[in-house]
PDB file of C-alpha atoms in Angstrom:
ATOM      1  CA  MET A   1       0.048   0.244  -0.044  1.00  0.00           C
ATOM      2  CA  ARG A   2       1.519   3.494  -1.324  1.00  0.00           C
ATOM      3  CA  PHE A   3       0.219   6.942  -1.246  1.00  0.00           C
ATOM      4  CA  ARG A   4       1.503  10.166  -1.796  1.00  0.00           C
ATOM      5  CA  ALA A   5       0.487  13.683  -3.388  1.00  0.00           C
ATOM      6  CA  THR A   6       1.740  17.317  -3.393  1.00  0.00           C
ATOM      7  CA  VAL A   7      -0.897  18.951  -2.210  1.00  0.00           C
ATOM      8  CA  GLN A   8      -1.067  21.923  -4.216  1.00  0.00           C
ATOM      9  CA  ASN A   9      -4.676  23.485  -2.961  1.00  0.00           C
ATOM     10  CA  VAL A  10      -3.640  23.812   0.781  1.00  0.00           C
ATOM     11  CA  LEU A  11      -6.113  26.569   1.686  1.00  0.00           C
ATOM     12  CA  THR A  12      -8.981  24.479   0.750  1.00  0.00           C
ATOM     13  CA  PHE A  13      -8.005  21.398   1.778  1.00  0.00           C
ATOM     14  CA  TYR A  14      -7.900  23.275   5.413  1.00  0.00           C
ATOM     15  CA  ARG A  15     -10.850  24.889   4.613  1.00  0.00           C
ATOM     16  CA  LEU A  16     -12.558  21.181   4.198  1.00  0.00           C
ATOM     17  CA  ILE A  17     -11.558  19.496   7.768  1.00  0.00           C
ATOM     18  CA  GLN A  18     -11.926  23.003   9.443  1.00  0.00           C
ATOM     19  CA  THR A  19     -15.623  22.639   8.317  1.00  0.00           C
ATOM     20  CA  VAL A  20     -16.217  18.772   9.473  1.00  0.00           C
ATOM     21  CA  ASP A  21     -14.041  19.578  12.166  1.00  0.00           C
ATOM     22  CA  LYS A  22     -17.188  21.450  13.572  1.00  0.00           C
ATOM     23  CA  LEU A  23     -19.336  18.187  12.820  1.00  0.00           C
ATOM     24  CA  GLN A  24     -16.928  15.319  14.304  1.00  0.00           C
ATOM     25  CA  LYS A  25     -13.990  14.714  15.898  1.00  0.00           C
ATOM     26  CA  LYS A  26     -12.964  11.824  13.944  1.00  0.00           C
ATOM     27  CA  CYS A  27     -13.888  11.293  10.027  1.00  0.00           C
ATOM     28  CA  ILE A  28     -13.280   8.860   7.152  1.00  0.00           C
ATOM     29  CA  ILE A  29     -11.354   9.701   4.196  1.00  0.00           C
ATOM     30  CA  LYS A  30     -11.154   7.845   1.133  1.00  0.00           C
ATOM     31  CA  PHE A  31      -8.688   8.053  -1.813  1.00  0.00           C
ATOM     32  CA  SER A  32      -8.777   6.652  -4.903  1.00  0.00           C
ATOM     33  CA  GLU A  33      -7.287   6.771  -7.929  1.00  0.00           C
ATOM     34  CA  THR A  34     -10.157  10.028  -9.638  1.00  0.00           C
ATOM     35  CA  ALA A  35     -11.285  11.631  -6.168  1.00  0.00           C
ATOM     36  CA  MET A  36     -11.024  12.219  -2.350  1.00  0.00           C
ATOM     37  CA  ARG A  37     -14.563  11.352  -0.650  1.00  0.00           C
ATOM     38  CA  ILE A  38     -14.583  12.853   3.350  1.00  0.00           C
ATOM     39  CA  ILE A  39     -17.371  11.203   4.971  1.00  0.00           C
ATOM     40  CA  CYS A  40     -18.716  12.067   8.611  1.00  0.00           C
ATOM     41  CA  ASN A  41     -21.445  10.236  10.020  1.00  0.00           C
ATOM     42  CA  ASN A  42     -21.410   9.772  13.651  1.00  0.00           C
ATOM     43  CA  ASP A  43     -22.360  13.114  14.451  1.00  0.00           C
ATOM     44  CA  GLU A  44     -24.938  12.776  17.940  1.00  0.00           C
ATOM     45  CA  GLY A  45     -27.534  14.779  16.086  1.00  0.00           C
ATOM     46  CA  GLY A  46     -27.433  12.430  12.758  1.00  0.00           C
ATOM     47  CA  VAL A  47     -25.777  15.409  10.700  1.00  0.00           C
ATOM     48  CA  GLN A  48     -24.022  13.201   8.207  1.00  0.00           C
ATOM     49  CA  VAL A  49     -21.796  14.689   5.695  1.00  0.00           C
ATOM     50  CA  TRP A  50     -20.856  12.849   2.024  1.00  0.00           C
ATOM     51  CA  SER A  51     -18.264  14.293  -0.001  1.00  0.00           C
ATOM     52  CA  LYS A  52     -16.359  13.724  -3.476  1.00  0.00           C
ATOM     53  CA  ILE A  53     -13.809  15.860  -4.931  1.00  0.00           C
ATOM     54  CA  ARG A  54     -11.861  15.824  -7.239  1.00  0.00           C
ATOM     55  CA  VAL A  55      -7.771  14.515  -6.855  1.00  0.00           C
ATOM     56  CA  ASP A  56      -6.928  17.672  -9.375  1.00  0.00           C
ATOM     57  CA  SER A  57      -8.707  20.063  -7.244  1.00  0.00           C
ATOM     58  CA  LEU A  58      -6.603  19.823  -4.560  1.00  0.00           C
ATOM     59  CA  PHE A  59      -3.533  17.673  -5.362  1.00  0.00           C
ATOM     60  CA  THR A  60      -0.307  17.149  -7.892  1.00  0.00           C
ATOM     61  CA  ASP A  61       1.700  14.445  -8.471  1.00  0.00           C
ATOM     62  CA  TYR A  62      -0.497  12.044  -6.769  1.00  0.00           C
ATOM     63  CA  ARG A  63       0.358   8.590  -6.199  1.00  0.00           C
ATOM     64  CA  ILE A  64      -2.430   5.539  -5.018  1.00  0.00           C
ATOM     65  CA  LEU A  65      -1.201   2.396  -4.797  1.00  0.00           C
ATOM     66  CA  SER A  66      -3.416  -0.585  -3.148  1.00  0.00           C
ATOM     67  CA  HIS A  67      -4.866  -4.429  -3.207  1.00  0.00           C
ATOM     68  CA  SER A  68      -8.134  -2.305  -3.025  1.00  0.00           C
ATOM     69  CA  ASN A  69      -8.460  -1.031  -6.736  1.00  0.00           C
ATOM     70  CA  ASN A  70      -6.074   1.223  -5.549  1.00  0.00           C
ATOM     71  CA  GLU A  71      -8.277   3.128  -2.750  1.00  0.00           C
ATOM     72  CA  ILE A  72      -7.150   3.886   0.820  1.00  0.00           C
ATOM     73  CA  THR A  73      -9.708   4.449   2.845  1.00  0.00           C
ATOM     74  CA  LEU A  74      -8.626   6.320   6.395  1.00  0.00           C
ATOM     75  CA  ASN A  75     -10.162   7.348  10.031  1.00  0.00           C
ATOM     76  CA  LEU A  76      -8.342   9.977  11.180  1.00  0.00           C
ATOM     77  CA  PRO A  77      -8.636  13.020  13.924  1.00  0.00           C
ATOM     78  CA  THR A  78      -9.989  15.805  12.564  1.00  0.00           C
ATOM     79  CA  GLU A  79      -8.416  18.291  14.566  1.00  0.00           C
ATOM     80  CA  ALA A  80      -5.268  16.895  14.171  1.00  0.00           C
ATOM     81  CA  LEU A  81      -5.231  17.116   9.768  1.00  0.00           C
ATOM     82  CA  SER A  82      -6.399  20.598  10.762  1.00  0.00           C
ATOM     83  CA  THR A  83      -3.321  21.101  12.766  1.00  0.00           C
ATOM     84  CA  ALA A  84      -1.175  19.958  10.060  1.00  0.00           C
ATOM     85  CA  LEU A  85      -3.076  21.849   7.166  1.00  0.00           C
ATOM     86  CA  ARG A  86      -2.642  25.205   9.358  1.00  0.00           C
ATOM     87  CA  SER A  87       0.525  24.759   9.477  1.00  0.00           C
ATOM     88  CA  ALA A  88       0.753  24.131   6.132  1.00  0.00           C
ATOM     89  CA  SER A  89      -1.416  27.201   4.829  1.00  0.00           C
ATOM     90  CA  ALA A  90       0.215  29.727   2.805  1.00  0.00           C
ATOM     91  CA  GLU A  91      -2.085  32.218   4.628  1.00  0.00           C
ATOM     92  CA  HIS A  92       0.352  31.079   8.241  1.00  0.00           C
ATOM     93  CA  THR A  93       3.731  29.930   6.906  1.00  0.00           C
ATOM     94  CA  GLY A  94       4.437  31.141   2.986  1.00  0.00           C
ATOM     95  CA  ALA A  95       4.882  27.356   2.726  1.00  0.00           C
ATOM     96  CA  ASN A  96       5.825  26.674  -1.126  1.00  0.00           C
ATOM     97  CA  GLU A  97       5.471  23.014  -1.659  1.00  0.00           C
ATOM     98  CA  VAL A  98       3.759  20.621   0.975  1.00  0.00           C
ATOM     99  CA  ILE A  99       4.140  16.456   0.170  1.00  0.00           C
ATOM    100  CA  MET A 100       0.989  14.456   1.954  1.00  0.00           C
ATOM    101  CA  LYS A 101       2.374  10.476   2.172  1.00  0.00           C
ATOM    102  CA  LEU A 102       1.147   7.145   4.335  1.00  0.00           C
ATOM    103  CA  ALA A 103       4.374   6.560   6.298  1.00  0.00           C
ATOM    104  CA  LYS A 104       4.793   4.747   9.882  1.00  0.00           C
ATOM    105  CA  LYS A 105       6.051   5.943  13.047  1.00  0.00           C
ATOM    106  CA  ASN A 106       7.185   3.785  15.784  1.00  0.00           C
ATOM    107  CA  ASN A 107       5.534   1.573  13.540  1.00  0.00           C
ATOM    108  CA  LEU A 108       2.048   3.307  13.822  1.00  0.00           C
ATOM    109  CA  PRO A 109       0.661   4.376  10.577  1.00  0.00           C
ATOM    110  CA  VAL A 110       0.770   8.010  10.080  1.00  0.00           C
ATOM    111  CA  LEU A 111      -0.927  10.602   7.433  1.00  0.00           C
ATOM    112  CA  SER A 112       2.766  12.553   7.054  1.00  0.00           C
ATOM    113  CA  PHE A 113       2.844  16.385   5.725  1.00  0.00           C
ATOM    114  CA  GLU A 114       6.359  17.279   4.872  1.00  0.00           C
ATOM    115  CA  ILE A 115       6.418  21.457   4.343  1.00  0.00           C
ATOM    116  CA  PHE A 116       8.876  23.645   2.710  1.00  0.00           C
ATOM    117  CA  GLY A 117       9.277  26.671   2.942  1.00  0.00           C
ATOM    118  CA  THR A 118      11.960  29.728   3.057  1.00  0.00           C
ATOM    119  CA  SER A 119      12.745  31.596   6.345  1.00  0.00           C
ATOM    120  CA  HIS A 120      13.604  35.573   6.787  1.00  0.00           C
ATOM    121  CA  MET A 121      17.250  34.468   6.224  1.00  0.00           C
ATOM    122  CA  GLY A 122      16.099  33.195   2.481  1.00  0.00           C
ATOM    123  CA  ARG A 123      17.356  29.418   3.956  1.00  0.00           C
ATOM    124  CA  ARG A 124      15.028  26.511   3.459  1.00  0.00           C
ATOM    125  CA  VAL A 125      13.736  24.786   6.264  1.00  0.00           C
ATOM    126  CA  LYS A 126      11.094  21.844   6.624  1.00  0.00           C
ATOM    127  CA  VAL A 127       8.376  21.035   9.026  1.00  0.00           C
ATOM    128  CA  ALA A 128       6.935  17.442   9.695  1.00  0.00           C
ATOM    129  CA  HIS A 129       3.505  17.356  11.041  1.00  0.00           C
ATOM    130  CA  ASP A 130       2.065  13.683  11.741  1.00  0.00           C
ATOM    131  CA  VAL A 131      -1.638  12.619  12.162  1.00  0.00           C
ATOM    132  CA  ARG A 132      -2.036   9.321  13.881  1.00  0.00           C
ATOM    133  CA  ILE A 133      -4.571   7.348  11.246  1.00  0.00           C
ATOM    134  CA  GLU A 134      -6.324   3.448  11.298  1.00  0.00           C
ATOM    135  CA  VAL A 135      -6.671   2.218   7.849  1.00  0.00           C
ATOM    136  CA  MET A 136      -9.971   0.439   7.227  1.00  0.00           C
ATOM    137  CA  LYS A 137     -10.468  -2.857   6.331  1.00  0.00           C
ATOM    138  CA  PRO A 138     -12.469  -3.428   3.138  1.00  0.00           C
ATOM    139  CA  ALA A 139     -15.297  -5.739   4.837  1.00  0.00           C
ATOM    140  CA  ASP A 140     -15.344  -2.252   6.994  1.00  0.00           C
ATOM    141  CA  VAL A 141     -15.546   0.066   4.384  1.00  0.00           C
ATOM    142  CA  ALA A 142     -17.741  -1.769   2.622  1.00  0.00           C
ATOM    143  CA  LEU A 143     -20.538  -1.244   4.979  1.00  0.00           C
ATOM    144  CA  LEU A 144     -20.185   2.622   4.968  1.00  0.00           C
ATOM    145  CA  THR A 145     -23.110   3.491   3.056  1.00  0.00           C
ATOM    146  CA  GLU A 146     -24.606   7.136   2.041  1.00  0.00           C
ATOM    147  CA  PRO A 147     -28.684   7.836   3.697  1.00  0.00           C
ATOM    148  CA  ARG A 148     -31.523   6.993   1.176  1.00  0.00           C
ATOM    149  CA  CYS A 149     -34.069  10.071   1.151  1.00  0.00           C
ATOM    150  CA  PRO A 150     -36.967   9.992  -0.788  1.00  0.00           C
ATOM    151  CA  GLU A 151     -36.837  13.023  -4.455  1.00  0.00           C
ATOM    152  CA  PRO A 152     -36.853  16.516  -2.278  1.00  0.00           C
ATOM    153  CA  ASP A 153     -40.199  18.390  -2.983  1.00  0.00           C
ATOM    154  CA  VAL A 154     -38.520  21.456  -3.284  1.00  0.00           C
ATOM    155  CA  ARG A 155     -35.075  22.659  -4.081  1.00  0.00           C
ATOM    156  CA  TRP A 156     -33.596  25.912  -4.434  1.00  0.00           C
ATOM    157  CA  VAL A 157     -30.196  28.134  -4.495  1.00  0.00           C
ATOM    158  CA  ASP A 158     -29.252  30.231  -1.688  1.00  0.00           C
ATOM    159  CA  PRO A 159     -29.598  32.203   0.437  1.00  0.00           C
ATOM    160  CA  GLN A 160     -30.531  29.378   2.953  1.00  0.00           C
ATOM    161  CA  PRO A 161     -36.713  25.978   5.596  1.00  0.00           C
ATOM    162  CA  LYS A 162     -40.235  26.222   4.373  1.00  0.00           C
ATOM    163  CA  ALA A 163     -40.136  26.876   0.055  1.00  0.00           C
ATOM    164  CA  ASN A 164     -42.168  26.411  -2.635  1.00  0.00           C
ATOM    165  CA  SER A 165     -41.706  26.037  -6.520  1.00  0.00           C
ATOM    166  CA  SER A 166     -42.675  30.110  -7.157  1.00  0.00           C
ATOM    167  CA  GLY A 167     -39.263  30.903  -5.351  1.00  0.00           C
ATOM    168  CA  CYS A 168     -40.681  31.680  -2.233  1.00  0.00           C
ATOM    169  CA  LEU A 169     -38.202  30.825   0.735  1.00  0.00           C
ATOM    170  CA  ARG A 170     -39.864  30.967   4.256  1.00  0.00           C
ATOM    171  CA  LEU A 171     -36.893  30.682   7.036  1.00  0.00           C
ATOM    172  CA  SER A 172     -38.492  30.128  10.826  1.00  0.00           C
ATOM    173  CA  ALA A 173     -36.814  30.315  14.160  1.00  0.00           C
ATOM    174  CA  SER A 174     -38.750  29.906  17.837  1.00  0.00           C
ATOM    175  CA  THR A 175     -37.977  29.360  21.161  1.00  0.00           C
ATOM    176  CA  GLU A 176     -40.600  28.985  23.798  1.00  0.00           C
ATOM    177  CA  VAL A 177     -40.771  33.138  24.328  1.00  0.00           C
ATOM    178  CA  VAL A 178     -40.025  34.234  20.135  1.00  0.00           C
ATOM    179  CA  LYS A 179     -40.878  32.918  16.607  1.00  0.00           C
ATOM    180  CA  ALA A 180     -39.273  34.939  13.777  1.00  0.00           C
ATOM    181  CA  ASP A 181     -39.227  34.283  10.101  1.00  0.00           C
ATOM    182  CA  ILE A 182     -37.865  35.512   6.864  1.00  0.00           C
ATOM    183  CA  THR A 183     -39.180  35.510   3.616  1.00  0.00           C
ATOM    184  CA  TRP A 184     -37.213  35.551   0.430  1.00  0.00           C
ATOM    185  CA  ASN A 185     -38.946  35.586  -3.016  1.00  0.00           C
ATOM    186  CA  ASN A 186     -37.570  34.929  -6.382  1.00  0.00           C
ATOM    187  CA  CYS A 187     -35.645  32.447  -5.825  1.00  0.00           C
ATOM    188  CA  LEU A 188     -33.813  30.531  -8.614  1.00  0.00           C
ATOM    189  CA  HIS A 189     -34.952  26.703  -8.795  1.00  0.00           C
ATOM    190  CA  PRO A 190     -32.146  23.703 -10.112  1.00  0.00           C
ATOM    191  CA  ARG A 191     -32.493  20.629 -10.524  1.00  0.00           C
ATOM    192  CA  ILE A 192     -29.426  17.917  -9.273  1.00  0.00           C
ATOM    193  CA  ALA A 193     -28.670  15.491 -12.153  1.00  0.00           C
ATOM    194  CA  ALA A 194     -27.238  12.227 -10.944  1.00  0.00           C
ATOM    195  CA  ASP A 195     -23.534  10.756 -10.885  1.00  0.00           C
ATOM    196  CA  GLY A 196     -24.092   7.358 -10.971  1.00  0.00           C
ATOM    197  CA  ALA A 197     -25.722   5.886  -7.962  1.00  0.00           C
ATOM    198  CA  SER A 198     -25.002   8.632  -5.822  1.00  0.00           C
ATOM    199  CA  GLN A 199     -26.562  11.338  -4.620  1.00  0.00           C
ATOM    200  CA  THR A 200     -23.823  13.508  -4.617  1.00  0.00           C
ATOM    201  CA  SER A 201     -23.370  15.252  -7.659  1.00  0.00           C
ATOM    202  CA  THR A 202     -21.916  18.398  -9.414  1.00  0.00           C
ATOM    203  CA  GLY A 203     -24.362  18.722 -12.856  1.00  0.00           C
ATOM    204  CA  LEU A 204     -27.392  21.252 -12.580  1.00  0.00           C
ATOM    205  CA  GLU A 205     -30.743  20.757 -15.177  1.00  0.00           C
ATOM    206  CA  ASP A 206     -33.086  23.314 -15.196  1.00  0.00           C
ATOM    207  CA  GLU A 207     -36.194  22.235 -12.662  1.00  0.00           C
ATOM    208  CA  GLU A 208     -38.403  22.573 -15.697  1.00  0.00           C
ATOM    209  CA  GLN A 209     -37.458  19.113 -17.555  1.00  0.00           C
ATOM    210  CA  GLY A 210     -38.251  17.903 -13.723  1.00  0.00           C
ATOM    211  CA  ARG A 211     -41.610  16.709 -12.251  1.00  0.00           C
ATOM    212  CA  GLU A 212     -44.491  19.523 -12.275  1.00  0.00           C
ATOM    213  CA  ARG A 213     -46.200  20.652  -9.468  1.00  0.00           C
ATOM    214  CA  SER A 214     -50.048  21.018  -9.110  1.00  0.00           C
ATOM    215  CA  ASP A 215     -49.708  23.856  -7.256  1.00  0.00           C
ATOM    216  CA  PRO A 216     -46.394  26.017  -7.407  1.00  0.00           C
ATOM    217  CA  LYS A 217     -46.989  27.324  -4.068  1.00  0.00           C
ATOM    218  CA  GLN A 218     -47.628  25.064  -1.884  1.00  0.00           C
ATOM    219  CA  LEU A 219     -45.155  25.467   0.483  1.00  0.00           C
ATOM    220  CA  PHE A 220     -42.874  22.182   2.050  1.00  0.00           C
ATOM    221  CA  SER A 221     -41.067  21.973   5.297  1.00  0.00           C
ATOM    222  CA  VAL A 222     -38.936  20.178   7.765  1.00  0.00           C
ATOM    223  CA  LEU A 223     -37.995  21.051  10.910  1.00  0.00           C
ATOM    224  CA  VAL A 224     -34.296  20.986  12.340  1.00  0.00           C
ATOM    225  CA  HIS A 225     -32.509  21.847  15.612  1.00  0.00           C
ATOM    226  CA  THR A 226     -30.730  24.838  15.546  1.00  0.00           C
ATOM    227  CA  ARG A 227     -27.316  23.894  16.472  1.00  0.00           C
ATOM    228  CA  SER A 228     -27.653  21.346  13.336  1.00  0.00           C
ATOM    229  CA  PHE A 229     -28.066  23.554  11.090  1.00  0.00           C
ATOM    230  CA  LEU A 230     -25.437  25.893  12.444  1.00  0.00           C
ATOM    231  CA  LYS A 231     -22.936  22.884  11.962  1.00  0.00           C
ATOM    232  CA  PHE A 232     -23.876  23.684   7.943  1.00  0.00           C
ATOM    233  CA  LEU A 233     -23.224  27.527   8.274  1.00  0.00           C
ATOM    234  CA  ASN A 234     -19.497  26.616   9.470  1.00  0.00           C
ATOM    235  CA  ALA A 235     -19.466  25.428   5.376  1.00  0.00           C
ATOM    236  CA  HIS A 236     -19.432  28.987   4.665  1.00  0.00           C
ATOM    237  CA  ALA A 237     -15.862  29.309   4.415  1.00  0.00           C
ATOM    238  CA  VAL A 238     -15.571  26.455   1.539  1.00  0.00           C
ATOM    239  CA  SER A 239     -17.840  27.644  -0.561  1.00  0.00           C
ATOM    240  CA  LYS A 240     -20.498  30.830  -1.678  1.00  0.00           C
ATOM    241  CA  THR A 241     -22.354  28.612  -3.406  1.00  0.00           C
ATOM    242  CA  THR A 242     -25.439  26.156  -2.018  1.00  0.00           C
ATOM    243  CA  ILE A 243     -28.131  24.209  -3.018  1.00  0.00           C
ATOM    244  CA  ALA A 244     -30.435  22.708  -0.597  1.00  0.00           C
ATOM    245  CA  CYS A 245     -33.472  20.532  -1.018  1.00  0.00           C
ATOM    246  CA  ILE A 246     -36.571  19.471   1.264  1.00  0.00           C
ATOM    247  CA  CYS A 247     -37.949  16.059   1.531  1.00  0.00           C
ATOM    248  CA  GLN A 248     -41.286  17.254   3.598  1.00  0.00           C
ATOM    249  CA  ALA A 249     -40.981  15.835   6.918  1.00  0.00           C
ATOM    250  CA  HIS A 250     -37.641  13.705   6.826  1.00  0.00           C
ATOM    251  CA  CYS A 251     -34.429  15.441   6.241  1.00  0.00           C
ATOM    252  CA  LEU A 252     -32.731  19.172   4.807  1.00  0.00           C
ATOM    253  CA  ILE A 253     -30.200  17.989   2.066  1.00  0.00           C
ATOM    254  CA  LEU A 254     -27.906  20.604   1.409  1.00  0.00           C
ATOM    255  CA  PHE A 255     -24.716  20.373  -1.418  1.00  0.00           C
ATOM    256  CA  VAL A 256     -21.972  22.820  -0.580  1.00  0.00           C
ATOM    257  CA  TYR A 257     -20.029  23.500  -3.993  1.00  0.00           C
ATOM    258  CA  ILE A 258     -16.423  23.221  -3.752  1.00  0.00           C
ATOM    259  CA  GLY A 259     -14.724  25.960  -6.413  1.00  0.00           C
ATOM    260  CA  ASP A 260     -16.372  28.195  -9.169  1.00  0.00           C
ATOM    261  CA  SER A 261     -19.181  27.090 -10.757  1.00  0.00           C
ATOM    262  CA  ALA A 262     -17.870  27.361 -14.204  1.00  0.00           C
ATOM    263  CA  ASP A 263     -15.173  24.603 -12.518  1.00  0.00           C
ATOM    264  CA  VAL A 264     -16.424  22.662  -9.731  1.00  0.00           C
ATOM    265  CA  GLY A 265     -14.331  20.609  -7.609  1.00  0.00           C
ATOM    266  CA  GLY A 266     -16.561  18.683  -5.927  1.00  0.00           C
ATOM    267  CA  VAL A 267     -19.638  18.916  -3.531  1.00  0.00           C
ATOM    268  CA  LEU A 268     -20.086  18.920   0.034  1.00  0.00           C
ATOM    269  CA  THR A 269     -23.189  17.135   0.890  1.00  0.00           C
ATOM    270  CA  PHE A 270     -24.950  17.743   4.455  1.00  0.00           C
ATOM    271  CA  TYR A 271     -27.717  15.342   5.359  1.00  0.00           C
ATOM    272  CA  ILE A 272     -30.032  17.050   8.575  1.00  0.00           C
ATOM    273  CA  PRO A 273     -32.657  15.301   9.543  1.00  0.00           C
ATOM    274  CA  SER A 274     -35.643  16.051  10.287  1.00  0.00           C
ATOM    275  CA  VAL A 275     -37.177  16.022  14.264  1.00  0.00           C
ATOM    276  CA  LEU A 276     -40.534  15.777  16.097  1.00  0.00           C
ATOM    277  CA  ASP A 277     -42.595  18.806  16.359  1.00  0.00           C
ATOM    278  CA  ASN A 278     -43.769  18.486  19.701  1.00  0.00           C
TER     279      ASN A 278
END
């Protein structure tokens, strides 16, 4: 089993891990020949994140070899990975080369980061970070399944849930003593194109090609915990484009697109379950 890559887009990688670190303290990262997938599926509030990021949007000189179809799946602490990437970020250290690779230290597997930069005196310096990892067995990886959800009743593009097919979005927040409503009109309605068997995709189609609504002014809603919705809002550092879907009384699905709309590098998909309204 071998893995090595140069992290070309350090800041985006750091922001991705920073986002999932707000969700849970461990995540699963699956590397393949063409994509990196980040999975968070153990949040106490039921929020899940499933993502697919193109290799060429983050890495160069990318090499992977394994007996499992050249796929390697790791379970690792998000905080330690975030710390390593923060050190590697050009925004903080001026690093000009960051190499990520699988290694062993004291006979334990690690994801090793070698960060090369230049000192104030013009000398080349090297900083190393090792993140302890667990390499997952293929049998355990096979048990990982993305949430199965019904066809969304309505979709819309930010702003970020009651919504309808005529472009009206209403966001309500309530406590025992106060309730507040905010309404947006003329929201855009995209359609999420299928990406094989996965519900995660980066293609957009006009929703007019989708199923027609008998009453475009009918509002669809889902009740979610505020703390769950706030975990999604941490993704603002990754992208400014989000497409949201409501599965009536079932869940809220949010697609956070990485990169420019003309060249989408990947997508983080948030699944936020509904809660019972007592």
